[in-house]
């Protein structure tokens, strides 16, 4: 590994880094061209060559790495990572103690002091996501630290940085014993089939836990529910268990149908009484419009970006349009659960999209509830951008 690199911070960014901003931005660094090998230890220095903070070089989206310490002499070894992991686990004592849920995040990147890595817990199995080659360079220290900090059945990993961020198929098993997949985990008493060996998406997005529970406990009863971009149908399962008279799940991916049927069946729901449709959501909206279908409860949870044969969707550009089409097929007094995980905009702008969509369709609305990331997806004050999830429950009136 190459020698540590000293990075000179531009004057107007010095305060930001002294205040604890954790992401290394290329535009903040005068000599970022000196960075060669990911995993290199870097020290940020000011114009007088005084030390500010240190971290590592790793390319992740637009970032150039993460600050890990304000101590000039810090070593990023097993001991360092073990302290971070144990602190993260201690913060989640209530999650480990909760008997109705055994799937949650135990380590959330910069929120727990190490940007570029997350660790999720699935009933005794740990899943590590590596978001850059740079953090993967510390793999041995981190794996040893995790292994010494927890009891586990097995450890799996996903490298999320291969080939321009695309996931490359491989066996993700790292340590312990291999799982027999699916493993069945619990969330607020509901079961999910989870596959740690099948690619980046394992069957459930843990960050929507509170939203699923809220739908089941407060909004589903007696509704005709539509779940768009439904993936494995997690929202539909919670709605059905909450007393929805019928659910309709729509997703473009062929795999979504058997996966959704699997989730319904696991929870004792008759999947034949539900609709599970493999189709482009935008086509489905047209169909629903033609057939004059209307729903009492609609979940809208598109990916930040998606490309299908006909349409390229970007949450930032197209959310308002998507909402307008949703409003058209929602009953008066019906509820829309508008969700996005796009980090390109914040809650303020997102609520602006909602306002615009209702104004342009000529309906009024009422905001009922708002959600961002749950507690296990810890974020820090110094980096609010890390709280990417925005969910707003709105009533069409
Ligand atoms: N709401 C889901 C997660 C959605 S992940 C949950 O909470 O579990 C995004 C999903 O959108 C993927 O399953 C993908 O197949 C689907 N998707 C992407 N573009 C689509 C489109 N145009 N029409 C329908 N589904 C789409």
GROMACS .gro file of N, CA, C and O in nm, residues 304-387:
model
  336
  304UNK      N    1  -3.472   0.522  -0.705
  304UNK     CA    2  -3.427   0.658  -0.739
  304UNK      C    3  -3.411   0.675  -0.889
  304UNK      O    4  -3.441   0.779  -0.945
  305UNK      N    5  -3.360   0.569  -0.950
  305UNK     CA    6  -3.346   0.566  -1.096
  305UNK      C    7  -3.392   0.431  -1.146
  305UNK      O    8  -3.367   0.330  -1.080
  306UNK      N    9  -3.457   0.432  -1.262
  306UNK     CA   10  -3.492   0.302  -1.322
  306UNK      C   11  -3.501   0.319  -1.472
  306UNK      O   12  -3.544   0.423  -1.522
  307UNK      N   13  -3.459   0.217  -1.540
  307UNK     CA   14  -3.471   0.219  -1.684
  307UNK      C   15  -3.547   0.094  -1.726
  307UNK      O   16  -3.507  -0.018  -1.695
  308UNK      N   17  -3.661   0.113  -1.788
  308UNK     CA   18  -3.731  -0.003  -1.845
  308UNK      C   19  -3.723   0.015  -1.997
  308UNK      O   20  -3.665   0.111  -2.046
  309UNK      N   21  -3.785  -0.078  -2.070
  309UNK     CA   22  -3.774  -0.073  -2.216
  309UNK      C   23  -3.823   0.062  -2.268
  309UNK      O   24  -3.766   0.119  -2.358
  310UNK      N   25  -3.932   0.110  -2.208
  310UNK     CA   26  -3.993   0.231  -2.265
  310UNK      C   27  -3.956   0.359  -2.192
  310UNK      O   28  -3.955   0.465  -2.251
  311UNK      N   29  -3.929   0.348  -2.063
  311UNK     CA   30  -3.921   0.470  -1.983
  311UNK      C   31  -3.794   0.475  -1.897
  311UNK      O   32  -3.750   0.374  -1.843
  312UNK      N   33  -3.737   0.595  -1.887
  312UNK     CA   34  -3.632   0.616  -1.788
  312UNK      C   35  -3.693   0.701  -1.678
  312UNK      O   36  -3.752   0.805  -1.706
  313UNK      N   37  -3.683   0.655  -1.557
  313UNK     CA   38  -3.744   0.725  -1.444
  313UNK      C   39  -3.636   0.778  -1.351
  313UNK      O   40  -3.543   0.706  -1.316
  314UNK      N   41  -3.648   0.903  -1.313
  314UNK     CA   42  -3.561   0.958  -1.209
  314UNK      C   43  -3.651   1.023  -1.105
  314UNK      O   44  -3.736   1.106  -1.137
  315UNK      N   45  -3.635   0.982  -0.981
  315UNK     CA   46  -3.723   1.033  -0.875
  315UNK      C   47  -3.720   1.186  -0.872
  315UNK      O   48  -3.824   1.251  -0.859
  316UNK      N   49  -3.601   1.241  -0.887
  316UNK     CA   50  -3.588   1.385  -0.877
  316UNK      C   51  -3.668   1.457  -0.987
  316UNK      O   52  -3.732   1.558  -0.964
  317UNK      N   53  -3.666   1.400  -1.107
  317UNK     CA   54  -3.734   1.467  -1.220
  317UNK      C   55  -3.880   1.427  -1.231
  317UNK      O   56  -3.963   1.506  -1.275
  318UNK      N   57  -3.912   1.303  -1.198
  318UNK     CA   58  -4.042   1.248  -1.238
  318UNK      C   59  -4.139   1.217  -1.125
  318UNK      O   60  -4.246   1.163  -1.148
  319UNK      N   61  -4.102   1.246  -1.001
  319UNK     CA   62  -4.190   1.206  -0.891
  319UNK      C   63  -4.326   1.275  -0.899
  319UNK      O   64  -4.430   1.214  -0.874
  320UNK      N   65  -4.325   1.402  -0.935
  320UNK     CA   66  -4.452   1.477  -0.941
  320UNK      C   67  -4.548   1.411  -1.041
  320UNK      O   68  -4.666   1.389  -1.011
  321UNK      N   69  -4.495   1.374  -1.156
  321UNK     CA   70  -4.578   1.311  -1.259
  321UNK      C   71  -4.633   1.176  -1.209
  321UNK      O   72  -4.751   1.145  -1.227
  322UNK      N   73  -4.546   1.102  -1.145
  322UNK     CA   74  -4.587   0.973  -1.089
  322UNK      C   75  -4.701   0.992  -0.988
  322UNK      O   76  -4.799   0.917  -0.986
  323UNK      N   77  -4.687   1.094  -0.905
  323UNK     CA   78  -4.791   1.123  -0.805
  323UNK      C   79  -4.922   1.164  -0.870
  323UNK      O   80  -5.030   1.123  -0.826
  324UNK      N   81  -4.913   1.241  -0.976
  324UNK     CA   82  -5.036   1.284  -1.043
  324UNK      C   83  -5.113   1.163  -1.097
  324UNK      O   84  -5.235   1.155  -1.086
  325UNK      N   85  -5.039   1.068  -1.153
  325UNK     CA   86  -5.105   0.947  -1.203
  325UNK      C   87  -5.162   0.865  -1.088
  325UNK      O   88  -5.264   0.798  -1.102
  326UNK      N   89  -5.095   0.871  -0.974
  326UNK     CA   90  -5.143   0.799  -0.856
  326UNK      C   91  -5.271   0.863  -0.802
  326UNK      O   92  -5.367   0.793  -0.768
  327UNK      N   93  -5.270   0.995  -0.796
  327UNK     CA   94  -5.387   1.067  -0.744
  327UNK      C   95  -5.511   1.032  -0.827
  327UNK      O   96  -5.620   1.012  -0.773
  328UNK      N   97  -5.489   1.017  -0.958
  328UNK     CA   98  -5.603   0.988  -1.048
  328UNK      C   99  -5.669   0.854  -1.018
  328UNK      O  100  -5.788   0.836  -1.046
  329UNK      N  101  -5.597   0.760  -0.961
  329UNK     CA  102  -5.658   0.628  -0.934
  329UNK      C  103  -5.678   0.604  -0.783
  329UNK      O  104  -5.695   0.491  -0.740
  330UNK      N  105  -5.672   0.713  -0.706
  330UNK     CA  106  -5.696   0.702  -0.562
  330UNK      C  107  -5.837   0.754  -0.531
  330UNK      O  108  -5.877   0.857  -0.583
  331UNK      N  109  -5.911   0.680  -0.451
  331UNK     CA  110  -6.045   0.722  -0.409
  331UNK      C  111  -6.037   0.853  -0.331
  331UNK      O  112  -5.936   0.879  -0.264
  332UNK      N  113  -6.144   0.931  -0.335
  332UNK     CA  114  -6.152   1.046  -0.246
  332UNK      C  115  -6.145   0.994  -0.102
  332UNK      O  116  -6.204   0.891  -0.071
  333UNK      N  117  -6.069   1.065  -0.021
  333UNK     CA  118  -6.043   1.021   0.117
  333UNK      C  119  -5.946   0.904   0.126
  333UNK      O  120  -5.921   0.853   0.235
  334UNK      N  121  -5.895   0.861   0.012
  334UNK     CA  122  -5.794   0.755   0.013
  334UNK      C  123  -5.659   0.809   0.058
  334UNK      O  124  -5.637   0.930   0.063
  335UNK      N  125  -5.569   0.715   0.091
  335UNK     CA  126  -5.438   0.753   0.143
  335UNK      C  127  -5.328   0.709   0.046
  335UNK      O  128  -5.330   0.596  -0.004
  336UNK      N  129  -5.237   0.800   0.019
  336UNK     CA  130  -5.119   0.768  -0.063
  336UNK      C  131  -4.997   0.769   0.029
  336UNK      O  132  -4.977   0.864   0.106
  337UNK      N  133  -4.920   0.661   0.022
  337UNK     CA  134  -4.794   0.656   0.097
  337UNK      C  135  -4.683   0.686  -0.003
  337UNK      O  136  -4.645   0.599  -0.081
  338UNK      N  137  -4.637   0.811  -0.004
  338UNK     CA  138  -4.536   0.853  -0.101
  338UNK      C  139  -4.398   0.835  -0.037
  338UNK      O  140  -4.370   0.893   0.067
  339UNK      N  141  -4.315   0.755  -0.103
  339UNK     CA  142  -4.185   0.721  -0.045
  339UNK      C  143  -4.074   0.742  -0.148
  339UNK      O  144  -4.095   0.721  -0.267
  340UNK      N  145  -3.959   0.783  -0.101
  340UNK     CA  146  -3.842   0.787  -0.190
  340UNK      C  147  -3.715   0.766  -0.110
  340UNK      O  148  -3.705   0.811   0.004
  341UNK      N  149  -3.620   0.698  -0.173
  341UNK     CA  150  -3.488   0.682  -0.108
  341UNK      C  151  -3.382   0.760  -0.184
  341UNK      O  152  -3.263   0.735  -0.170
  342UNK      N  153  -3.426   0.857  -0.262
  342UNK     CA  154  -3.331   0.936  -0.340
  342UNK      C  155  -3.257   1.034  -0.249
  342UNK      O  156  -3.319   1.109  -0.173
  343UNK      N  157  -3.124   1.034  -0.259
  343UNK     CA  158  -3.048   1.130  -0.177
  343UNK      C  159  -3.023   1.258  -0.256
  343UNK      O  160  -2.953   1.347  -0.209
  344UNK      N  161  -3.084   1.268  -0.374
  344UNK     CA  162  -3.065   1.388  -0.456
  344UNK      C  163  -3.145   1.508  -0.404
  344UNK      O  164  -3.121   1.620  -0.444
  345UNK      N  165  -3.243   1.483  -0.315
  345UNK     CA  166  -3.321   1.595  -0.261
  345UNK      C  167  -3.368   1.559  -0.120
  345UNK      O  168  -3.368   1.442  -0.081
  346UNK      N  169  -3.407   1.663  -0.046
  346UNK     CA  170  -3.447   1.643   0.094
  346UNK      C  171  -3.598   1.646   0.111
  346UNK      O  172  -3.673   1.653   0.014
  347UNK      N  173  -3.642   1.641   0.236
  347UNK     CA  174  -3.785   1.636   0.268
  347UNK      C  175  -3.858   1.760   0.217
  347UNK      O  176  -3.971   1.750   0.167
  348UNK      N  177  -3.794   1.875   0.226
  348UNK     CA  178  -3.859   1.998   0.183
  348UNK      C  179  -3.899   1.991   0.037
  348UNK      O  180  -4.014   2.016  -0.001
  349UNK      N  181  -3.805   1.952  -0.045
  349UNK     CA  182  -3.829   1.943  -0.189
  349UNK      C  183  -3.931   1.833  -0.219
  349UNK      O  184  -4.018   1.849  -0.306
  350UNK      N  185  -3.922   1.724  -0.146
  350UNK     CA  186  -4.015   1.613  -0.168
  350UNK      C  187  -4.159   1.657  -0.140
  350UNK      O  188  -4.251   1.629  -0.218
  351UNK      N  189  -4.177   1.731  -0.031
  351UNK     CA  190  -4.312   1.780  -0.001
  351UNK      C  191  -4.357   1.882  -0.106
  351UNK      O  192  -4.477   1.895  -0.132
  352UNK      N  193  -4.261   1.949  -0.166
  352UNK     CA  194  -4.292   2.038  -0.278
  352UNK      C  195  -4.350   1.961  -0.396
  352UNK      O  196  -4.446   2.005  -0.460
  353UNK      N  197  -4.293   1.843  -0.425
  353UNK     CA  198  -4.346   1.758  -0.534
  353UNK      C  199  -4.491   1.719  -0.504
  353UNK      O  200  -4.577   1.717  -0.592
  354UNK      N  201  -4.517   1.688  -0.379
  354UNK     CA  202  -4.651   1.644  -0.339
  354UNK      C  203  -4.750   1.760  -0.357
  354UNK      O  204  -4.858   1.744  -0.415
  355UNK      N  205  -4.708   1.875  -0.310
  355UNK     CA  206  -4.793   1.994  -0.321
  355UNK      C  207  -4.827   2.021  -0.467
  355UNK      O  208  -4.943   2.041  -0.504
  356UNK      N  209  -4.725   2.019  -0.550
  356UNK     CA  210  -4.742   2.050  -0.692
  356UNK      C  211  -4.837   1.949  -0.758
  356UNK      O  212  -4.926   1.986  -0.834
  357UNK      N  213  -4.817   1.822  -0.727
  357UNK     CA  214  -4.899   1.717  -0.789
  357UNK      C  215  -5.047   1.736  -0.754
  357UNK      O  216  -5.134   1.724  -0.840
  358UNK      N  217  -5.074   1.768  -0.629
  358UNK     CA  218  -5.214   1.788  -0.590
  358UNK      C  219  -5.270   1.916  -0.652
  358UNK      O  220  -5.383   1.917  -0.701
  359UNK      N  221  -5.191   2.021  -0.652
  359UNK     CA  222  -5.238   2.146  -0.713
  359UNK      C  223  -5.273   2.125  -0.859
  359UNK      O  224  -5.379   2.165  -0.907
  360UNK      N  225  -5.184   2.055  -0.929
  360UNK     CA  226  -5.205   2.039  -1.074
  360UNK      C  227  -5.319   1.945  -1.108
  360UNK      O  228  -5.370   1.947  -1.219
  361UNK      N  229  -5.355   1.858  -1.013
  361UNK     CA  230  -5.469   1.770  -1.041
  361UNK      C  231  -5.599   1.828  -0.983
  361UNK      O  232  -5.705   1.770  -1.000
  362UNK      N  233  -5.587   1.938  -0.911
  362UNK     CA  234  -5.706   2.005  -0.860
  362UNK      C  235  -5.767   1.943  -0.735
  362UNK      O  236  -5.884   1.964  -0.706
  363UNK      N  237  -5.688   1.866  -0.662
  363UNK     CA  238  -5.739   1.808  -0.536
  363UNK      C  239  -5.668   1.871  -0.417
  363UNK      O  240  -5.556   1.919  -0.428
  364UNK      N  241  -5.735   1.866  -0.304
  364UNK     CA  242  -5.669   1.906  -0.179
  364UNK      C  243  -5.611   1.782  -0.114
  364UNK      O  244  -5.646   1.669  -0.149
  365UNK      N  245  -5.525   1.804  -0.017
  365UNK     CA  246  -5.467   1.690   0.054
  365UNK      C  247  -5.431   1.732   0.195
  365UNK      O  248  -5.426   1.851   0.228
  366UNK      N  249  -5.406   1.629   0.272
  366UNK     CA  250  -5.376   1.650   0.412
  366UNK      C  251  -5.257   1.559   0.444
  366UNK      O  252  -5.262   1.438   0.413
  367UNK      N  253  -5.151   1.614   0.500
  367UNK     CA  254  -5.037   1.530   0.540
  367UNK      C  255  -5.072   1.463   0.672
  367UNK      O  256  -5.107   1.529   0.769
  368UNK      N  257  -5.063   1.330   0.676
  368UNK     CA  258  -5.103   1.255   0.795
  368UNK      C  259  -4.983   1.216   0.882
  368UNK      O  260  -4.989   1.224   1.004
  369UNK      N  261  -4.877   1.170   0.819
  369UNK     CA  262  -4.757   1.129   0.894
  369UNK      C  263  -4.634   1.143   0.804
  369UNK      O  264  -4.644   1.135   0.684
  370UNK      N  265  -4.518   1.153   0.870
  370UNK     CA  266  -4.392   1.157   0.796
  370UNK      C  267  -4.292   1.065   0.862
  370UNK      O  268  -4.287   1.054   0.984
  371UNK      N  269  -4.212   1.001   0.779
  371UNK     CA  270  -4.106   0.913   0.831
  371UNK      C  271  -3.974   0.941   0.761
  371UNK      O  272  -3.972   0.973   0.644
  372UNK      N  273  -3.866   0.925   0.836
  372UNK     CA  274  -3.734   0.917   0.773
  372UNK      C  275  -3.671   0.787   0.824
  372UNK      O  276  -3.744   0.697   0.865
  373UNK      N  277  -3.540   0.776   0.821
  373UNK     CA  278  -3.479   0.648   0.858
  373UNK      C  279  -3.510   0.610   1.003
  373UNK      O  280  -3.515   0.697   1.091
  374UNK      N  281  -3.529   0.482   1.030
  374UNK     CA  282  -3.551   0.437   1.168
  374UNK      C  283  -3.421   0.440   1.249
  374UNK      O  284  -3.312   0.460   1.194
  375UNK      N  285  -3.434   0.420   1.378
  375UNK     CA  286  -3.323   0.437   1.471
  375UNK      C  287  -3.201   0.349   1.442
  375UNK      O  288  -3.087   0.391   1.463
  376UNK      N  289  -3.226   0.228   1.393
  376UNK     CA  290  -3.112   0.139   1.366
  376UNK      C  291  -3.030   0.187   1.245
  376UNK      O  292  -2.913   0.153   1.233
  377UNK      N  293  -3.092   0.267   1.158
  377UNK     CA  294  -3.018   0.330   1.048
  377UNK      C  295  -2.967   0.464   1.098
  377UNK      O  296  -3.010   0.571   1.056
  378UNK      N  297  -2.874   0.457   1.191
  378UNK     CA  298  -2.831   0.576   1.263
  378UNK      C  299  -2.767   0.679   1.169
  378UNK      O  300  -2.687   0.644   1.082
  379UNK      N  301  -2.804   0.804   1.187
  379UNK     CA  302  -2.737   0.911   1.111
  379UNK      C  303  -2.683   1.012   1.211
  379UNK      O  304  -2.720   1.010   1.329
  380UNK      N  305  -2.594   1.100   1.164
  380UNK     CA  306  -2.533   1.197   1.255
  380UNK      C  307  -2.568   1.339   1.211
  380UNK      O  308  -2.590   1.365   1.093
  381UNK      N  309  -2.572   1.426   1.310
  381UNK     CA  310  -2.604   1.566   1.286
  381UNK      C  311  -2.511   1.629   1.182
  381UNK      O  312  -2.552   1.709   1.099
  382UNK      N  313  -2.384   1.590   1.185
  382UNK     CA  314  -2.286   1.650   1.094
  382UNK      C  315  -2.307   1.608   0.949
  382UNK      O  316  -2.244   1.662   0.858
  383UNK      N  317  -2.392   1.506   0.928
  383UNK     CA  318  -2.413   1.458   0.791
  383UNK      C  319  -2.559   1.420   0.770
  383UNK      O  320  -2.594   1.303   0.752
  384UNK      N  321  -2.647   1.522   0.772
  384UNK     CA  322  -2.791   1.493   0.756
  384UNK      C  323  -2.823   1.431   0.620
  384UNK      O  324  -2.924   1.362   0.606
  385UNK      N  325  -2.735   1.450   0.522
  385UNK     CA  326  -2.756   1.390   0.389
  385UNK      C  327  -2.766   1.238   0.398
  385UNK      O  328  -2.822   1.172   0.310
  386UNK      N  329  -2.710   1.181   0.504
  386UNK     CA  330  -2.714   1.035   0.522
  386UNK      C  331  -2.856   0.984   0.548
  386UNK      O  332  -2.882   0.866   0.531
  387UNK      N  333  -2.946   1.075   0.584
  387UNK     CA  334  -3.084   1.033   0.610
  387UNK      C  335  -3.165   1.044   0.481
  387UNK      O  336  -3.243   1.135   0.462
   0.00000   0.00000   0.00000
